Amino acid sequence: EDQVTQSPEALRLQEGESSSLNCSYTVSGLRGLFWYRQDPGKGPEFLFTLYSAGEEKEKERLKATLTKKESFLHITAPKPEDSATYLCAVRAYGGSQGNLIFGKGTKLSVKP
Amino acid sequence: DTEVTQTPKHLVMGMTNKKSLKCEQHMGHRAMYWYKQKAKKPPELMFVYSYEKLSINESVPSRFSPECPNSSLLNLHLHALQPEDSALYLCASSQALSSGGPGEQFFGPGTRLTVL
């Protein structure tokens, strides 16, 4: 069964304290792995697409990496405005077309 | 432009009301989606439209009725809802999956629905 697990559920950082969020996945064939940022009461904001092991994408203080079993979202020198829930989702080849399989998310809090 | 718009932002309705949620995108995407999201949970897929045709209905109760008038618009008609239907309703769009790409989805800001 296709599955996505994110850890930790919640992460509290001091401003400037770098860390990583983990997304472990099990799919029959990975079509794409996606990272989103979601602020309370708002829709998920697309961050990155990864689909090949070894691939890396960067945007400001965020860097996403991908292996055959997991993805990491590295946050370098975070600021309070980086506080949000980060969602990981995968799309597999075959199966139910259109389905994104979401993890439960990691809630990040960055204190000044 | 990677914007998906949704109206209204907030909606309060009684259990006997009929209302509609609207979604629009101008990215040329041919796949559009409705999701329901409860607090502290990930989005839950409800419907998928591909080339304006309903391709997936995730066993959603008939009190939710989707409609795709054209390639840019998606509606969700609501009737006789229950209080447990209160949630954030999200619209998303992506390239058609037949295009072969990974199919990243772009989400709208959502409609916060409260059913009294």
mmCIF file of C-alpha atoms in Angstrom:
data_model
loop_
_atom_site.group_PDB
_atom_site.id
_atom_site.type_symbol
_atom_site.label_atom_id
_atom_site.label_comp_id
_atom_site.label_asym_id
_atom_site.label_seq_id
_atom_site.Cartn_x
_atom_site.Cartn_y
_atom_site.Cartn_z
ATOM 1 C CA GLU A 1 0.000 0.000 0.000
ATOM 2 C CA ASP A 2 1.268 3.451 -0.936
ATOM 3 C CA GLN A 3 2.120 5.459 2.163
ATOM 4 C CA VAL A 4 3.727 8.717 3.259
ATOM 5 C CA THR A 5 5.036 9.350 6.784
ATOM 6 C CA GLN A 6 6.337 12.709 7.962
ATOM 7 C CA SER A 7 8.450 13.349 11.030
ATOM 8 C CA PRO A 8 8.534 15.003 13.413
ATOM 9 C CA GLU A 9 4.888 15.970 13.879
ATOM 10 C CA ALA A 10 5.975 19.271 15.383
ATOM 11 C CA LEU A 11 9.283 21.106 15.504
ATOM 12 C CA ARG A 12 10.201 24.170 17.515
ATOM 13 C CA LEU A 13 13.297 26.079 16.506
ATOM 14 C CA GLN A 14 14.979 29.255 17.574
ATOM 15 C CA GLU A 15 15.523 31.808 14.851
ATOM 16 C CA GLY A 16 18.700 30.882 13.002
ATOM 17 C CA GLU A 17 18.692 27.253 14.204
ATOM 18 C CA SER A 18 18.891 25.067 11.091
ATOM 19 C CA SER A 19 17.112 21.702 10.946
ATOM 20 C CA SER A 20 15.495 19.142 8.647
ATOM 21 C CA LEU A 21 12.038 17.693 8.134
ATOM 22 C CA ASN A 22 11.658 14.112 6.969
ATOM 23 C CA CYS A 23 9.209 12.510 4.532
ATOM 24 C CA SER A 24 9.415 8.732 4.148
ATOM 25 C CA TYR A 25 7.426 7.156 1.369
ATOM 26 C CA THR A 26 6.434 3.763 0.045
ATOM 27 C CA VAL A 27 5.003 3.729 -3.458
ATOM 28 C CA SER A 28 4.936 1.217 -6.257
ATOM 29 C CA GLY A 29 6.454 3.708 -8.690
ATOM 30 C CA LEU A 30 7.188 7.354 -7.889
ATOM 31 C CA ARG A 31 5.797 9.795 -10.393
ATOM 32 C CA GLY A 32 6.533 12.844 -8.245
ATOM 33 C CA LEU A 33 7.118 13.958 -4.652
ATOM 34 C CA PHE A 34 5.852 17.388 -3.690
ATOM 35 C CA TRP A 35 6.454 19.742 -0.779
ATOM 36 C CA TYR A 36 3.888 22.303 0.238
ATOM 37 C CA ARG A 37 3.745 24.985 2.904
ATOM 38 C CA GLN A 38 0.408 25.673 4.554
ATOM 39 C CA ASP A 39 -0.437 28.599 6.809
ATOM 40 C CA PRO A 40 -3.451 28.292 9.161
ATOM 41 C CA GLY A 41 -6.774 28.627 7.349
ATOM 42 C CA LYS A 42 -5.130 28.928 3.910
ATOM 43 C CA GLY A 43 -4.547 26.618 0.982
ATOM 44 C CA PRO A 44 -1.256 24.750 0.573
ATOM 45 C CA GLU A 45 1.425 26.726 -1.239
ATOM 46 C CA PHE A 46 3.473 24.710 -3.712
ATOM 47 C CA LEU A 47 7.196 24.643 -2.947
ATOM 48 C CA PHE A 48 8.999 21.864 -4.830
ATOM 49 C CA THR A 49 8.627 18.868 -7.129
ATOM 50 C CA LEU A 50 11.172 16.047 -6.978
ATOM 51 C CA TYR A 51 11.006 12.851 -8.982
ATOM 52 C CA SER A 52 14.480 11.432 -9.355
ATOM 53 C CA ALA A 53 16.709 10.042 -6.575
ATOM 54 C CA GLY A 54 19.589 12.426 -5.981
ATOM 55 C CA GLU A 55 17.614 15.440 -7.110
ATOM 56 C CA GLU A 56 17.833 18.658 -5.091
ATOM 57 C CA LYS A 57 15.800 21.871 -5.285
ATOM 58 C CA GLU A 58 16.382 25.147 -3.448
ATOM 59 C CA LYS A 59 14.311 28.211 -2.686
ATOM 60 C CA GLU A 60 15.551 30.888 -0.320
ATOM 61 C CA ARG A 61 16.207 29.150 3.033
ATOM 62 C CA LEU A 62 14.664 25.847 1.932
ATOM 63 C CA LYS A 63 16.351 22.916 0.230
ATOM 64 C CA ALA A 64 14.584 19.692 -0.696
ATOM 65 C CA THR A 65 16.385 16.437 -1.421
ATOM 66 C CA LEU A 66 15.215 13.015 -2.561
ATOM 67 C CA THR A 67 16.404 9.444 -2.139
ATOM 68 C CA LYS A 68 14.655 6.222 -3.167
ATOM 69 C CA LYS A 69 12.912 6.013 0.208
ATOM 70 C CA GLU A 70 12.690 9.507 1.641
ATOM 71 C CA SER A 71 12.870 13.219 1.130
ATOM 72 C CA PHE A 72 14.266 15.887 3.398
ATOM 73 C CA LEU A 73 13.318 19.527 3.623
ATOM 74 C CA HIS A 74 16.302 21.366 5.042
ATOM 75 C CA ILE A 75 15.684 24.775 6.580
ATOM 76 C CA THR A 76 18.767 26.948 6.932
ATOM 77 C CA ALA A 77 18.790 29.816 9.429
ATOM 78 C CA PRO A 78 15.001 29.915 9.734
ATOM 79 C CA LYS A 79 13.061 33.087 10.484
ATOM 80 C CA PRO A 80 9.744 33.417 12.343
ATOM 81 C CA GLU A 81 7.959 33.857 9.005
ATOM 82 C CA ASP A 82 8.944 30.294 8.112
ATOM 83 C CA SER A 83 6.508 29.074 10.785
ATOM 84 C CA ALA A 84 3.852 26.946 9.052
ATOM 85 C CA THR A 85 2.812 23.346 8.468
ATOM 86 C CA TYR A 86 4.895 21.638 5.802
ATOM 87 C CA LEU A 87 3.136 18.913 3.847
ATOM 88 C CA CYS A 88 4.754 16.188 1.782
ATOM 89 C CA ALA A 89 2.754 14.380 -0.894
ATOM 90 C CA VAL A 90 3.527 11.754 -3.515
ATOM 91 C CA ARG A 91 1.914 10.701 -6.729
ATOM 92 C CA ALA A 92 2.453 7.152 -7.915
ATOM 93 C CA TYR A 93 2.271 5.705 -11.391
ATOM 94 C CA GLY A 94 -0.875 3.689 -11.945
ATOM 95 C CA GLY A 95 -3.384 3.391 -9.141
ATOM 96 C CA SER A 96 -6.100 5.982 -8.755
ATOM 97 C CA GLN A 97 -5.339 8.703 -11.254
ATOM 98 C CA GLY A 98 -5.152 12.117 -9.680
ATOM 99 C CA ASN A 99 -4.550 10.952 -6.169
ATOM 100 C CA LEU A 100 -1.919 12.718 -4.138
ATOM 101 C CA ILE A 101 -1.002 10.725 -1.052
ATOM 102 C CA PHE A 102 -0.347 13.223 1.720
ATOM 103 C CA GLY A 103 1.638 12.857 4.890
ATOM 104 C CA LYS A 104 0.151 14.309 8.057
ATOM 105 C CA GLY A 105 2.500 17.263 7.968
ATOM 106 C CA THR A 106 5.132 18.802 10.219
ATOM 107 C CA LYS A 107 4.157 21.913 12.132
ATOM 108 C CA LEU A 108 7.170 24.198 12.334
ATOM 109 C CA SER A 109 7.381 27.010 14.869
ATOM 110 C CA VAL A 110 10.303 29.414 14.743
ATOM 111 C CA LYS A 111 10.745 31.665 17.765
ATOM 112 C CA PRO A 112 12.584 34.983 17.570
ATOM 113 C CA ASP B 1 0.779 32.928 -13.199
ATOM 114 C CA THR B 2 0.249 30.062 -10.749
ATOM 115 C CA GLU B 3 -2.912 31.398 -9.167
ATOM 116 C CA VAL B 4 -6.078 29.511 -8.412
ATOM 117 C CA THR B 5 -8.905 31.669 -7.091
ATOM 118 C CA GLN B 6 -11.843 30.577 -4.950
ATOM 119 C CA THR B 7 -15.014 32.334 -3.886
ATOM 120 C CA PRO B 8 -16.379 32.938 -1.372
ATOM 121 C CA LYS B 9 -13.636 32.997 1.281
ATOM 122 C CA HIS B 10 -16.109 32.229 4.022
ATOM 123 C CA LEU B 11 -19.597 30.691 3.911
ATOM 124 C CA VAL B 12 -22.100 30.027 6.678
ATOM 125 C CA MET B 13 -25.170 28.011 5.752
ATOM 126 C CA GLY B 14 -28.036 26.208 7.364
ATOM 127 C CA MET B 15 -28.761 22.562 6.759
ATOM 128 C CA THR B 16 -31.614 23.375 4.373
ATOM 129 C CA ASN B 17 -29.724 25.913 2.260
ATOM 130 C CA LYS B 18 -28.356 25.509 -1.242
ATOM 131 C CA LYS B 19 -25.064 27.235 -1.997
ATOM 132 C CA SER B 20 -22.189 26.951 -4.454
ATOM 133 C CA LEU B 21 -18.427 27.231 -4.209
ATOM 134 C CA LYS B 22 -16.512 28.538 -7.215
ATOM 135 C CA CYS B 23 -12.974 27.995 -8.425
ATOM 136 C CA GLU B 24 -11.096 29.476 -11.375
ATOM 137 C CA GLN B 25 -7.651 28.976 -12.895
ATOM 138 C CA HIS B 26 -5.974 30.477 -15.954
ATOM 139 C CA MET B 27 -2.875 28.293 -16.145
ATOM 140 C CA GLY B 28 -4.216 26.183 -18.984
ATOM 141 C CA HIS B 29 -4.488 23.193 -16.679
ATOM 142 C CA ARG B 30 -6.851 20.415 -17.802
ATOM 143 C CA ALA B 31 -7.192 18.653 -14.447
ATOM 144 C CA MET B 32 -9.066 20.231 -11.545
ATOM 145 C CA TYR B 33 -9.743 18.933 -8.052
ATOM 146 C CA TRP B 34 -11.910 19.464 -4.991
ATOM 147 C CA TYR B 35 -10.515 18.651 -1.549
ATOM 148 C CA LYS B 36 -11.957 18.814 1.948
ATOM 149 C CA GLN B 37 -9.645 19.629 4.838
ATOM 150 C CA LYS B 38 -10.444 19.321 8.516
ATOM 151 C CA ALA B 39 -8.352 21.029 11.194
ATOM 152 C CA LYS B 40 -4.891 19.500 11.699
ATOM 153 C CA LYS B 41 -5.469 16.948 8.930
ATOM 154 C CA PRO B 42 -4.095 16.782 5.386
ATOM 155 C CA PRO B 43 -6.400 17.546 2.449
ATOM 156 C CA GLU B 44 -8.787 14.744 1.524
ATOM 157 C CA LEU B 45 -9.613 14.261 -2.159
ATOM 158 C CA MET B 46 -13.274 14.532 -3.137
ATOM 159 C CA PHE B 47 -13.478 14.868 -6.937
ATOM 160 C CA VAL B 48 -11.207 14.991 -9.965
ATOM 161 C CA TYR B 49 -12.082 16.465 -13.347
ATOM 162 C CA SER B 50 -9.940 15.694 -16.353
ATOM 163 C CA TYR B 51 -10.661 17.545 -19.609
ATOM 164 C CA GLU B 52 -13.934 18.769 -18.073
ATOM 165 C CA LYS B 53 -15.134 15.248 -17.354
ATOM 166 C CA LEU B 54 -15.543 13.771 -13.901
ATOM 167 C CA SER B 55 -12.878 11.077 -13.580
ATOM 168 C CA ILE B 56 -12.818 10.403 -9.842
ATOM 169 C CA ASN B 57 -15.529 10.601 -7.197
ATOM 170 C CA GLU B 58 -14.117 9.450 -3.881
ATOM 171 C CA SER B 59 -17.445 8.108 -2.613
ATOM 172 C CA VAL B 60 -18.617 11.590 -1.710
ATOM 173 C CA PRO B 61 -22.227 11.955 -0.494
ATOM 174 C CA SER B 62 -24.687 13.230 -3.092
ATOM 175 C CA ARG B 63 -25.272 16.415 -1.094
ATOM 176 C CA PHE B 64 -22.027 17.553 -2.770
ATOM 177 C CA SER B 65 -22.444 17.996 -6.525
ATOM 178 C CA PRO B 66 -19.470 19.076 -8.669
ATOM 179 C CA GLU B 67 -19.663 20.812 -12.015
ATOM 180 C CA CYS B 68 -17.017 21.814 -14.544
ATOM 181 C CA PRO B 69 -18.578 24.313 -16.999
ATOM 182 C CA ASN B 70 -15.325 24.823 -18.930
ATOM 183 C CA SER B 71 -11.603 24.201 -18.655
ATOM 184 C CA SER B 72 -11.057 27.194 -16.349
ATOM 185 C CA LEU B 73 -13.982 26.872 -13.964
ATOM 186 C CA LEU B 74 -15.000 24.390 -11.306
ATOM 187 C CA ASN B 75 -18.053 24.592 -9.079
ATOM 188 C CA LEU B 76 -19.163 22.640 -6.043
ATOM 189 C CA HIS B 77 -22.902 22.760 -5.363
ATOM 190 C CA LEU B 78 -23.953 22.187 -1.779
ATOM 191 C CA HIS B 79 -27.383 21.074 -0.568
ATOM 192 C CA ALA B 80 -28.716 19.731 2.713
ATOM 193 C CA LEU B 81 -25.327 19.669 4.366
ATOM 194 C CA GLN B 82 -24.653 18.417 7.869
ATOM 195 C CA PRO B 83 -22.687 20.194 10.613
ATOM 196 C CA GLU B 84 -19.897 17.618 10.186
ATOM 197 C CA ASP B 85 -19.387 18.944 6.647
ATOM 198 C CA SER B 86 -17.933 22.124 8.136
ATOM 199 C CA ALA B 87 -14.346 22.329 6.857
ATOM 200 C CA LEU B 88 -11.945 24.174 4.562
ATOM 201 C CA TYR B 89 -12.779 23.325 0.947
ATOM 202 C CA LEU B 90 -9.848 23.533 -1.405
ATOM 203 C CA CYS B 91 -9.711 23.656 -5.172
ATOM 204 C CA ALA B 92 -6.563 22.675 -7.058
ATOM 205 C CA SER B 93 -5.439 22.345 -10.652
ATOM 206 C CA SER B 94 -2.649 20.593 -12.504
ATOM 207 C CA GLN B 95 -1.540 19.635 -15.965
ATOM 208 C CA ALA B 96 -3.448 16.675 -17.303
ATOM 209 C CA LEU B 97 -1.870 13.445 -16.093
ATOM 210 C CA SER B 98 -1.834 12.166 -19.662
ATOM 211 C CA SER B 99 0.831 14.822 -20.351
ATOM 212 C CA GLY B 100 3.340 12.534 -18.644
ATOM 213 C CA GLY B 101 4.691 15.019 -16.112
ATOM 214 C CA PRO B 102 4.657 14.636 -12.331
ATOM 215 C CA GLY B 103 1.452 16.666 -12.165
ATOM 216 C CA GLU B 104 2.122 19.049 -9.306
ATOM 217 C CA GLN B 105 -1.103 20.577 -8.064
ATOM 218 C CA PHE B 106 -1.595 24.252 -7.339
ATOM 219 C CA PHE B 107 -4.118 25.027 -4.642
ATOM 220 C CA GLY B 108 -6.467 27.932 -4.155
ATOM 221 C CA PRO B 109 -6.834 29.776 -0.841
ATOM 222 C CA GLY B 110 -9.891 27.740 0.124
ATOM 223 C CA THR B 111 -13.442 28.415 1.288
ATOM 224 C CA ARG B 112 -14.074 28.135 5.018
ATOM 225 C CA LEU B 113 -17.520 26.501 5.278
ATOM 226 C CA THR B 114 -19.566 26.445 8.450
ATOM 227 C CA VAL B 115 -22.815 24.460 8.527
ATOM 228 C CA LEU B 116 -25.180 25.378 11.338
#
